[in-house]
XYZ file of C-alpha atoms in Angstrom:
393
model
C 100.977 81.449 89.141
C 97.196 81.529 89.448
C 95.026 84.271 88.054
C 93.927 85.431 91.486
C 97.393 85.616 92.995
C 98.334 88.871 91.295
C 95.231 90.983 91.811
C 96.244 92.719 95.045
C 99.127 94.858 96.340
C 100.535 91.864 98.213
C 100.750 89.935 94.966
C 102.495 92.891 93.317
C 105.117 92.776 96.060
C 105.494 89.047 95.421
C 106.189 89.772 91.764
C 108.879 92.262 92.745
C 110.321 89.778 95.223
C 110.476 87.180 92.450
C 112.367 89.661 90.265
C 114.927 90.116 93.047
C 115.082 86.358 93.613
C 115.933 85.754 89.955
C 118.792 88.267 89.852
C 121.582 85.752 90.652
C 120.415 83.410 87.883
C 120.111 86.299 85.444
C 123.624 87.548 86.241
C 125.061 84.062 85.837
C 123.364 83.708 82.450
C 124.892 86.869 81.010
C 127.891 85.220 79.360
C 125.731 82.512 77.809
C 123.297 85.146 76.554
C 126.164 87.038 74.961
C 127.656 83.950 73.332
C 124.443 82.520 71.878
C 122.701 85.890 71.337
C 119.572 84.675 73.095
C 118.496 83.897 76.633
C 119.108 80.336 77.852
C 116.025 78.150 78.177
C 116.623 78.044 81.926
C 116.124 81.808 82.118
C 113.028 81.779 79.898
C 111.571 79.025 82.079
C 112.330 80.955 85.273
C 110.719 84.126 83.921
C 107.722 82.057 82.851
C 107.380 80.336 86.232
C 107.468 83.734 87.946
C 104.480 84.826 85.866
C 106.293 87.652 84.107
C 105.010 86.646 80.668
C 101.438 86.981 81.954
C 101.824 90.657 82.753
C 99.048 92.856 81.313
C 97.223 89.946 79.679
C 93.458 89.700 80.283
C 92.542 88.168 83.621
C 89.990 85.889 82.007
C 92.857 84.129 80.222
C 95.027 83.822 83.334
C 96.750 87.163 82.900
C 98.213 89.323 85.630
C 96.702 92.754 86.179
C 99.386 95.073 87.524
C 99.776 98.866 87.525
C 102.322 100.455 85.221
C 104.362 101.437 88.275
C 104.664 97.782 89.298
C 105.570 96.571 85.807
C 108.179 99.321 85.533
C 109.666 98.317 88.893
C 109.793 94.678 87.805
C 111.686 95.350 84.570
C 113.979 97.823 86.346
C 114.808 95.139 88.921
C 115.429 92.511 86.249
C 117.517 95.017 84.304
C 119.971 95.381 87.167
C 120.945 91.753 86.562
C 120.325 91.105 82.859
C 119.047 93.839 80.577
C 118.119 91.425 77.792
C 115.832 89.466 80.113
C 114.229 92.691 81.306
C 113.784 93.841 77.712
C 111.911 90.676 76.743
C 109.565 91.028 79.715
C 108.905 94.646 78.690
C 108.258 93.659 75.079
C 105.975 90.798 76.125
C 103.873 93.074 78.333
C 103.527 95.669 75.585
C 102.653 93.013 73.006
C 99.951 91.698 75.329
C 98.316 95.131 75.462
C 98.539 95.408 71.673
C 96.819 92.031 71.296
C 94.046 93.179 73.639
C 92.987 95.521 70.830
C 92.167 92.469 68.719
C 88.839 90.773 68.169
C 87.442 88.442 70.861
C 88.223 85.470 68.612
C 91.821 86.608 68.126
C 92.270 87.086 71.855
C 90.906 83.606 72.542
C 93.495 82.170 70.168
C 96.482 84.298 71.196
C 95.878 84.075 74.940
C 94.702 80.448 75.036
C 98.071 79.622 76.611
C 98.514 82.145 79.460
C 102.316 82.149 79.207
C 102.424 82.526 75.427
C 104.910 85.046 74.049
C 104.572 87.460 71.141
C 107.488 88.863 69.131
C 106.828 91.667 66.697
C 108.306 93.431 63.727
C 106.989 96.900 62.909
C 108.582 97.517 59.498
C 105.578 97.228 57.145
C 105.558 94.255 54.830
C 103.366 93.564 51.822
C 99.861 92.189 51.991
C 96.874 91.802 49.747
C 93.281 91.065 50.548
C 92.046 87.536 49.849
C 88.871 85.716 50.800
C 88.542 85.828 54.574
C 91.675 87.819 55.307
C 95.112 88.708 53.967
C 98.038 87.089 52.215
C 101.264 88.522 53.633
C 104.853 88.462 52.427
C 108.021 90.184 53.570
C 110.632 90.374 56.293
C 110.288 91.975 59.711
C 113.487 92.664 61.669
C 113.996 93.474 65.348
C 111.514 90.875 66.621
C 112.798 90.701 70.199
C 112.529 87.227 71.685
C 111.529 85.645 68.382
C 113.222 82.251 69.024
C 111.096 81.866 72.160
C 107.865 83.269 70.700
C 104.588 81.476 70.106
C 103.187 84.285 67.960
C 104.562 86.798 65.478
C 102.979 90.239 65.315
C 103.611 91.602 61.843
C 102.930 95.045 60.397
C 101.587 95.179 56.844
C 100.439 97.785 54.350
C 97.433 96.767 52.266
C 96.448 98.601 49.045
C 93.128 100.383 49.468
C 91.302 99.924 46.176
C 88.708 102.558 47.058
C 91.024 105.561 47.362
C 94.298 104.326 45.882
C 96.151 104.605 49.187
C 97.099 101.965 51.716
C 95.676 100.648 54.950
C 97.979 99.545 57.757
C 97.327 96.508 59.912
C 99.087 94.540 62.614
C 98.622 90.831 61.967
C 99.077 87.998 64.453
C 100.503 84.796 63.013
C 101.454 81.552 64.795
C 105.241 81.387 64.929
C 105.068 77.957 63.311
C 103.671 79.534 60.125
C 106.568 81.940 59.531
C 110.312 81.477 59.280
C 113.088 83.032 61.315
C 116.381 84.451 60.079
C 119.185 84.990 62.584
C 120.133 88.600 61.852
C 120.839 89.781 65.392
C 124.582 90.531 65.428
C 124.946 93.636 67.587
C 127.217 95.363 70.071
C 124.679 95.186 72.891
C 121.374 93.707 74.038
C 122.573 90.513 72.394
C 120.439 88.266 74.576
C 117.215 89.749 73.200
C 117.580 87.662 70.021
C 115.799 90.387 68.064
C 115.829 88.394 64.856
C 113.870 88.686 61.607
C 110.531 87.094 60.750
C 110.108 85.922 57.144
C 106.815 85.180 55.419
C 105.860 84.331 51.865
C 102.178 84.241 50.969
C 101.094 83.392 54.509
C 97.346 83.591 55.110
C 96.108 85.678 58.041
C 92.375 85.538 58.799
C 90.591 88.875 59.068
C 89.889 88.412 62.773
C 93.629 88.329 63.559
C 94.353 91.728 61.985
C 94.177 94.994 63.925
C 93.879 98.267 62.032
C 96.345 101.026 62.842
C 93.394 103.331 63.488
C 92.255 100.952 66.239
C 95.660 101.110 67.930
C 95.736 104.900 67.655
C 92.247 105.300 69.113
C 92.773 102.669 71.783
C 89.501 100.911 70.984
C 89.210 97.516 72.647
C 86.500 94.915 72.334
C 84.576 93.830 75.415
C 84.864 95.129 78.958
C 88.536 96.112 79.185
C 88.180 99.597 80.626
C 91.082 99.020 83.003
C 93.455 98.614 80.068
C 92.397 101.379 77.731
C 95.855 102.851 78.094
C 97.523 104.931 75.375
C 99.788 102.435 73.673
C 102.688 104.678 72.632
C 103.525 106.156 76.067
C 103.084 102.794 77.742
C 105.391 101.057 75.254
C 108.089 103.734 75.553
C 107.844 103.700 79.337
C 108.407 99.965 79.650
C 111.500 100.216 77.432
C 112.962 102.727 79.876
C 112.742 100.155 82.679
C 115.697 97.971 81.614
C 117.794 101.128 81.136
C 117.021 102.275 84.671
C 118.236 98.907 85.891
C 121.448 99.161 83.874
C 122.176 102.610 85.278
C 121.683 101.436 88.836
C 123.887 98.389 88.216
C 126.675 100.630 86.897
C 126.385 102.911 89.929
C 126.403 99.914 92.277
C 129.629 98.668 90.691
C 131.389 102.014 91.151
C 130.167 102.356 94.732
C 131.441 98.867 95.466
C 134.907 99.323 93.947
C 135.748 103.002 94.556
C 136.754 102.539 98.238
C 139.398 99.951 97.292
C 140.347 100.876 93.717
C 143.293 103.189 93.172
C 143.102 106.340 91.067
C 145.791 105.947 88.412
C 148.534 108.575 88.106
C 147.537 110.374 91.309
C 148.573 110.290 94.957
C 145.127 109.029 95.983
C 145.252 105.541 97.453
C 141.587 105.040 96.673
C 139.172 106.537 94.179
C 136.790 107.394 96.991
C 139.353 109.830 98.447
C 139.169 112.082 95.376
C 136.810 115.053 95.326
C 136.635 114.665 91.551
C 135.354 111.117 91.931
C 132.910 112.173 94.633
C 131.491 114.941 92.441
C 131.187 112.722 89.371
C 129.483 110.007 91.370
C 127.003 112.520 92.782
C 126.318 113.880 89.305
C 125.735 110.387 87.892
C 123.413 109.381 90.712
C 121.394 112.568 90.277
C 121.024 111.855 86.563
C 119.781 108.368 87.386
C 117.396 109.812 89.936
C 116.164 112.307 87.355
C 115.564 109.500 84.856
C 113.685 107.496 87.450
C 111.546 110.452 88.531
C 110.490 111.125 84.944
C 109.735 107.457 84.262
C 107.685 106.935 87.386
C 105.829 110.195 86.853
C 104.696 108.805 83.500
C 103.802 105.465 85.116
C 101.710 107.143 87.799
C 99.995 109.403 85.257
C 99.028 106.328 83.230
C 97.803 104.487 86.316
C 95.755 107.476 87.461
C 94.126 107.946 84.059
C 95.705 111.353 83.435
C 97.203 110.262 80.100
C 94.385 109.238 77.778
C 93.680 108.478 74.138
C 92.044 110.942 71.783
C 92.860 114.472 70.691
C 92.246 115.920 74.152
C 94.925 113.638 75.587
C 97.554 114.481 72.971
C 99.457 117.135 75.000
C 100.151 114.766 77.901
C 100.975 111.904 75.551
C 103.469 114.189 73.799
C 104.969 115.126 77.156
C 105.234 111.465 78.167
C 106.997 110.629 74.888
C 109.542 113.365 75.564
C 109.975 112.313 79.195
C 110.759 108.726 78.234
C 113.364 109.815 75.691
C 114.845 112.258 78.184
C 115.023 109.553 80.851
C 116.912 107.280 78.452
C 119.437 110.027 77.700
C 119.952 110.708 81.397
C 120.816 107.049 81.924
C 123.330 107.137 79.058
C 124.955 110.275 80.444
C 125.126 108.755 83.919
C 126.790 105.580 82.653
C 129.260 107.673 80.639
C 130.251 109.494 83.826
C 130.448 106.274 85.839
C 132.787 104.763 83.252
C 135.044 107.806 83.595
C 135.157 107.156 87.330
C 135.668 103.414 87.020
C 138.507 103.919 84.562
C 139.981 102.222 81.505
C 139.407 98.818 83.078
C 135.717 99.351 82.342
C 136.363 98.172 78.788
C 137.942 94.845 79.688
C 135.911 91.848 78.564
C 135.905 90.699 82.177
C 134.290 93.932 83.409
C 130.526 94.101 83.825
C 130.745 97.845 83.173
C 131.435 97.429 79.462
C 128.302 95.336 79.091
C 126.187 97.904 80.938
C 127.586 100.511 78.554
C 126.922 98.420 75.430
C 123.451 97.309 76.451
C 122.347 100.795 77.479
C 123.598 102.375 74.272
C 121.815 99.823 72.100
C 118.586 99.814 74.118
C 118.349 103.600 74.224
C 118.427 103.714 70.412
C 115.012 102.094 70.108
C 112.847 104.339 67.939
C 110.343 104.853 70.759
C 113.128 106.379 72.876
C 114.537 108.733 70.227
C 114.813 111.773 72.473
C 114.936 114.400 69.756
C 111.847 113.053 68.034
C 110.140 113.144 71.422
C 111.313 116.689 72.087
C 110.011 117.843 68.709
C 106.632 116.216 69.313
C 106.418 117.842 72.743
C 107.627 121.228 71.509
C 105.126 121.325 68.655
C 102.361 120.373 71.074
C 103.227 123.144 73.528
C 103.407 125.734 70.747
C 100.202 124.607 69.097
C 101.969 123.632 65.871
C 99.490 121.302 64.116
C 102.081 119.239 62.228
C 102.265 115.620 63.402
C 105.520 113.757 62.803
C 104.638 110.297 64.174
C 101.544 108.144 63.624
C 101.384 106.793 67.166
C 101.863 109.203 70.088
């Protein structure tokens, strides 16, 4: 994909069409993803060729500028076929925006290959200042897509000798300079390969470290006004996308099978004849619609510049955080209802429904989608309670 091909609405539609085009391959790869706990190279290559790993990277490095609405639609579409693939595209897009907060030199290094991928771990490790940068050590779990990554983004806490506290940084390290431990043994989202980075006394130059205060403020070097988006709501939003796709896939399965599937221990020849099934299906679809409405409201608010950085933008950022968590819960509730309709066969290994259920329940537990944390943040904001419970909102 060329840089210029994705700078217009027509190109955005082409991206969405590519997401639809890849759905058969993504569905076929599901069993392999489950067995190996990572996406097959064929899938990574297809996502790369479609330009999905260029999303939200700077145009000057061959990146693809797309609105949040478009990116959300892309990952939702991918999620209907393979939630792990959608998750990695979401993570890659978010990581690209994080890296845009780095120095010009860091960006030149990280984005020198337009299709490069970044996998991050946010649990702070240890670091100390040395000449020209930092020496880092530690382990960083939940690095989604790590086996396919070119760069590791690693959170560290550095002792501040001036005040006795610590400073927090996000460091970018070539994947070849750190080790990987296969720790990703989970019930769902197995294909994300969210493994653990390991480092021992690895040097990170100063220019490849981003201070937490920079991420909170949204400061970016150079002329990047089009991407001065609040990081926390954007990151949470893009994690909702794969869940929306899973919910729609579960609903599609029930709609496909209900007219021919019997309703056990009743006189109904088909599930679709039952008022109980009809009501549950309507309820589930409305929950999915509710989730989608909340998610796309956040996307549009980001695209229109309504949600901004700084203290003045905090109330809408708090609302967006709550909306994303609420959307995730609505998807979980919808899938729960759809499983009730589909029946006990949902839990057979051969049923796609059990994978939708597993993947959604794992994905929705990401810290950024913790609904009750989001509700508390939003509630405190509405009531004017000054206490802050999260560093990045």
